[in-house]
Amino acid sequence: MSKSTLPAKDWLLQVLPKSFKNISEVVSAEHLAEFSNEMTELKQRLDAQQEGNTKLKEDFEAEKVKAQELQQKVTALEGDKTSLNTKLTEAEKDRDTYKEFYDQKSQNGQKLPKSDASNKETETKLAADHPMSILLSRAQ
């Protein structure tokens, strides 16, 4: 973006059309040139400030868009959080139900005798009058 540059005298004439004639008639050429230089420098600073303001406004708008996007994400995450909390509550309820069932069965298991049909020794002694016992005793 190129800017058109005007001599300070022409710029002053545009900016101060009524006052410039009076100023130029009263002030000497040397003072008018010095005043023109100062005004040119002032214009350059104002232009730079205007560019800075434009850049700041663009940055502000970009940050505003980012803030809106982040707000949307926060809203979505809050919905997810609510959904996950609901699922967690349901899972805890199921866990408590199964834990209660397990604890109940565990308590029942503590009341059972230490040995039952599932953990007895498989080797049993035959009665002395059992036919197999008699044959085995003769074989020895």
PDB file of C-alpha atoms in Angstrom:
ATOM      1  CA  MET A   1       0.000   0.000   0.000  1.00  0.00           C
ATOM      2  CA  SER A   2       1.792   3.098  -1.201  1.00  0.00           C
ATOM      3  CA  LYS A   3       0.936   6.457   0.212  1.00  0.00           C
ATOM      4  CA  SER A   4       1.058   9.612  -1.799  1.00  0.00           C
ATOM      5  CA  THR A   5       3.461  12.111  -0.338  1.00  0.00           C
ATOM      6  CA  LEU A   6       2.832  15.803  -0.551  1.00  0.00           C
ATOM      7  CA  PRO A   7       5.249  18.564   0.194  1.00  0.00           C
ATOM      8  CA  ALA A   8       4.606  20.000   3.648  1.00  0.00           C
ATOM      9  CA  LYS A   9       3.495  23.299   2.172  1.00  0.00           C
ATOM     10  CA  ASP A  10       0.780  21.633   0.055  1.00  0.00           C
ATOM     11  CA  TRP A  11      -0.267  19.403   2.903  1.00  0.00           C
ATOM     12  CA  LEU A  12      -0.608  22.384   5.234  1.00  0.00           C
ATOM     13  CA  LEU A  13      -2.606  24.152   2.577  1.00  0.00           C
ATOM     14  CA  GLN A  14      -5.015  21.181   2.472  1.00  0.00           C
ATOM     15  CA  VAL A  15      -5.214  20.762   6.235  1.00  0.00           C
ATOM     16  CA  LEU A  16      -5.333  24.433   7.178  1.00  0.00           C
ATOM     17  CA  PRO A  17      -6.790  26.197   4.135  1.00  0.00           C
ATOM     18  CA  LYS A  18      -7.899  29.338   5.954  1.00  0.00           C
ATOM     19  CA  SER A  19      -5.012  29.693   8.376  1.00  0.00           C
ATOM     20  CA  PHE A  20      -2.195  28.820   5.991  1.00  0.00           C
ATOM     21  CA  LYS A  21      -2.448  32.058   4.026  1.00  0.00           C
ATOM     22  CA  ASN A  22      -2.247  34.178   7.176  1.00  0.00           C
ATOM     23  CA  ILE A  23       0.569  32.082   8.587  1.00  0.00           C
ATOM     24  CA  SER A  24       2.594  32.206   5.367  1.00  0.00           C
ATOM     25  CA  GLU A  25       2.213  36.009   5.080  1.00  0.00           C
ATOM     26  CA  VAL A  26       3.274  36.730   8.672  1.00  0.00           C
ATOM     27  CA  VAL A  27       6.005  34.156   9.136  1.00  0.00           C
ATOM     28  CA  SER A  28       9.334  34.330   7.383  1.00  0.00           C
ATOM     29  CA  ALA A  29      10.237  31.715   4.780  1.00  0.00           C
ATOM     30  CA  GLU A  30      12.782  30.165   7.130  1.00  0.00           C
ATOM     31  CA  HIS A  31      10.265  29.810   9.977  1.00  0.00           C
ATOM     32  CA  LEU A  32       7.616  28.565   7.538  1.00  0.00           C
ATOM     33  CA  ALA A  33      10.010  25.870   6.309  1.00  0.00           C
ATOM     34  CA  GLU A  34      10.780  24.850   9.910  1.00  0.00           C
ATOM     35  CA  PHE A  35       7.055  24.778  10.717  1.00  0.00           C
ATOM     36  CA  SER A  36       6.404  22.748   7.562  1.00  0.00           C
ATOM     37  CA  ASN A  37       9.093  20.240   8.545  1.00  0.00           C
ATOM     38  CA  GLU A  38       7.601  19.848  11.997  1.00  0.00           C
ATOM     39  CA  MET A  39       4.152  19.369  10.528  1.00  0.00           C
ATOM     40  CA  THR A  40       5.513  16.787   8.079  1.00  0.00           C
ATOM     41  CA  GLU A  41       7.090  14.905  10.965  1.00  0.00           C
ATOM     42  CA  LEU A  42       3.802  15.145  12.883  1.00  0.00           C
ATOM     43  CA  LYS A  43       1.912  13.760   9.879  1.00  0.00           C
ATOM     44  CA  GLN A  44       4.322  10.848   9.622  1.00  0.00           C
ATOM     45  CA  ARG A  45       3.835  10.057  13.303  1.00  0.00           C
ATOM     46  CA  LEU A  46       0.057  10.289  12.914  1.00  0.00           C
ATOM     47  CA  ASP A  47       0.184   7.959   9.890  1.00  0.00           C
ATOM     48  CA  ALA A  48       2.326   5.490  11.837  1.00  0.00           C
ATOM     49  CA  GLN A  49      -0.078   5.662  14.742  1.00  0.00           C
ATOM     50  CA  GLN A  50      -3.008   5.111  12.376  1.00  0.00           C
ATOM     51  CA  GLU A  51      -1.283   2.015  10.950  1.00  0.00           C
ATOM     52  CA  GLY A  52      -0.641   0.796  14.505  1.00  0.00           C
ATOM     53  CA  ASN A  53      -4.275   1.357  15.396  1.00  0.00           C
ATOM     54  CA  THR A  54      -5.384  -0.549  12.294  1.00  0.00           C
ATOM     55  CA  LYS A  55      -3.081  -3.452  13.224  1.00  0.00           C
ATOM     56  CA  LEU A  56      -4.364  -3.424  16.804  1.00  0.00           C
ATOM     57  CA  LYS A  57      -7.955  -3.452  15.588  1.00  0.00           C
ATOM     58  CA  GLU A  58      -7.221  -6.433  13.311  1.00  0.00           C
ATOM     59  CA  ASP A  59      -5.521  -8.243  16.196  1.00  0.00           C
ATOM     60  CA  PHE A  60      -8.460  -7.446  18.458  1.00  0.00           C
ATOM     61  CA  GLU A  61     -10.946  -8.837  15.941  1.00  0.00           C
ATOM     62  CA  ALA A  62      -8.834 -11.989  15.509  1.00  0.00           C
ATOM     63  CA  GLU A  63      -8.682 -12.486  19.275  1.00  0.00           C
ATOM     64  CA  LYS A  64     -12.426 -11.922  19.523  1.00  0.00           C
ATOM     65  CA  VAL A  65     -12.991 -14.711  16.968  1.00  0.00           C
ATOM     66  CA  LYS A  66     -10.632 -16.998  18.932  1.00  0.00           C
ATOM     67  CA  ALA A  67     -12.485 -16.199  22.145  1.00  0.00           C
ATOM     68  CA  GLN A  68     -15.794 -17.114  20.513  1.00  0.00           C
ATOM     69  CA  GLU A  69     -14.342 -20.388  19.237  1.00  0.00           C
ATOM     70  CA  LEU A  70     -12.971 -21.195  22.686  1.00  0.00           C
ATOM     71  CA  GLN A  71     -16.316 -20.376  24.271  1.00  0.00           C
ATOM     72  CA  GLN A  72     -18.000 -22.811  21.874  1.00  0.00           C
ATOM     73  CA  LYS A  73     -15.457 -25.483  22.793  1.00  0.00           C
ATOM     74  CA  VAL A  74     -16.044 -24.855  26.492  1.00  0.00           C
ATOM     75  CA  THR A  75     -19.785 -25.205  25.972  1.00  0.00           C
ATOM     76  CA  ALA A  76     -19.275 -28.483  24.092  1.00  0.00           C
ATOM     77  CA  LEU A  77     -16.936 -29.775  26.793  1.00  0.00           C
ATOM     78  CA  GLU A  78     -19.438 -28.888  29.502  1.00  0.00           C
ATOM     79  CA  GLY A  79     -22.019 -30.983  27.639  1.00  0.00           C
ATOM     80  CA  ASP A  80     -19.527 -33.853  27.428  1.00  0.00           C
ATOM     81  CA  LYS A  81     -18.779 -33.468  31.128  1.00  0.00           C
ATOM     82  CA  THR A  82     -22.470 -33.709  31.993  1.00  0.00           C
ATOM     83  CA  SER A  83     -22.842 -36.796  29.816  1.00  0.00           C
ATOM     84  CA  LEU A  84     -19.775 -38.445  31.349  1.00  0.00           C
ATOM     85  CA  ASN A  85     -20.959 -37.652  34.878  1.00  0.00           C
ATOM     86  CA  THR A  86     -24.271 -39.320  34.081  1.00  0.00           C
ATOM     87  CA  LYS A  87     -22.472 -42.406  32.759  1.00  0.00           C
ATOM     88  CA  LEU A  88     -20.210 -42.434  35.821  1.00  0.00           C
ATOM     89  CA  THR A  89     -23.228 -42.333  38.135  1.00  0.00           C
ATOM     90  CA  GLU A  90     -24.810 -45.244  36.250  1.00  0.00           C
ATOM     91  CA  ALA A  91     -21.547 -47.221  36.364  1.00  0.00           C
ATOM     92  CA  GLU A  92     -21.195 -46.599  40.108  1.00  0.00           C
ATOM     93  CA  LYS A  93     -24.784 -47.749  40.625  1.00  0.00           C
ATOM     94  CA  ASP A  94     -24.066 -50.970  38.680  1.00  0.00           C
ATOM     95  CA  ARG A  95     -20.827 -51.458  40.599  1.00  0.00           C
ATOM     96  CA  ASP A  96     -22.616 -51.053  43.905  1.00  0.00           C
ATOM     97  CA  THR A  97     -25.246 -53.594  42.828  1.00  0.00           C
ATOM     98  CA  TYR A  98     -22.608 -56.157  41.848  1.00  0.00           C
ATOM     99  CA  LYS A  99     -20.498 -55.385  44.909  1.00  0.00           C
ATOM    100  CA  GLU A 100     -23.508 -55.981  47.136  1.00  0.00           C
ATOM    101  CA  PHE A 101     -24.123 -59.300  45.343  1.00  0.00           C
ATOM    102  CA  TYR A 102     -20.438 -60.266  45.694  1.00  0.00           C
ATOM    103  CA  ASP A 103     -20.317 -59.312  49.371  1.00  0.00           C
ATOM    104  CA  GLN A 104     -23.468 -61.309  50.032  1.00  0.00           C
ATOM    105  CA  LYS A 105     -22.032 -64.408  48.311  1.00  0.00           C
ATOM    106  CA  SER A 106     -18.731 -63.885  50.085  1.00  0.00           C
ATOM    107  CA  GLN A 107     -20.485 -63.819  53.449  1.00  0.00           C
ATOM    108  CA  ASN A 108     -22.362 -67.007  52.523  1.00  0.00           C
ATOM    109  CA  GLY A 109     -19.072 -68.647  51.541  1.00  0.00           C
ATOM    110  CA  GLN A 110     -17.564 -67.956  54.938  1.00  0.00           C
ATOM    111  CA  LYS A 111     -20.356 -69.978  56.557  1.00  0.00           C
ATOM    112  CA  LEU A 112     -19.592 -73.112  54.476  1.00  0.00           C
ATOM    113  CA  PRO A 113     -17.373 -75.877  55.913  1.00  0.00           C
ATOM    114  CA  LYS A 114     -13.720 -75.784  54.939  1.00  0.00           C
ATOM    115  CA  SER A 115     -13.929 -79.029  53.028  1.00  0.00           C
ATOM    116  CA  ASP A 116     -16.637 -80.161  50.720  1.00  0.00           C
ATOM    117  CA  ALA A 117     -16.989 -82.588  47.821  1.00  0.00           C
ATOM    118  CA  SER A 118     -14.933 -80.366  45.553  1.00  0.00           C
ATOM    119  CA  ASN A 119     -11.767 -80.368  47.626  1.00  0.00           C
ATOM    120  CA  LYS A 120     -11.706 -83.847  49.282  1.00  0.00           C
ATOM    121  CA  GLU A 121      -8.936 -86.243  48.516  1.00  0.00           C
ATOM    122  CA  THR A 122      -9.784 -88.620  45.696  1.00  0.00           C
ATOM    123  CA  GLU A 123      -7.933 -91.565  47.188  1.00  0.00           C
ATOM    124  CA  THR A 124     -10.283 -93.448  49.492  1.00  0.00           C
ATOM    125  CA  LYS A 125      -9.642 -96.601  51.509  1.00  0.00           C
ATOM    126  CA  LEU A 126     -11.705 -99.613  50.740  1.00  0.00           C
ATOM    127  CA  ALA A 127     -13.544-101.414  53.463  1.00  0.00           C
ATOM    128  CA  ALA A 128     -11.801-104.533  54.718  1.00  0.00           C
ATOM    129  CA  ASP A 129     -14.632-106.784  53.567  1.00  0.00           C
ATOM    130  CA  HIS A 130     -14.757-105.232  50.084  1.00  0.00           C
ATOM    131  CA  PRO A 131     -13.993-107.813  47.406  1.00  0.00           C
ATOM    132  CA  MET A 132     -11.303-105.666  45.838  1.00  0.00           C
ATOM    133  CA  SER A 133      -9.678-105.210  49.235  1.00  0.00           C
ATOM    134  CA  ILE A 134      -9.577-108.965  49.780  1.00  0.00           C
ATOM    135  CA  LEU A 135      -7.956-109.525  46.355  1.00  0.00           C
ATOM    136  CA  LEU A 136      -5.369-106.857  46.961  1.00  0.00           C
ATOM    137  CA  SER A 137      -4.478-108.254  50.380  1.00  0.00           C
ATOM    138  CA  ARG A 138      -3.945-111.774  48.875  1.00  0.00           C
ATOM    139  CA  ALA A 139      -1.769-110.352  46.107  1.00  0.00           C
ATOM    140  CA  GLN A 140       0.680-108.914  48.593  1.00  0.00           C
TER     141      GLN A 140
END
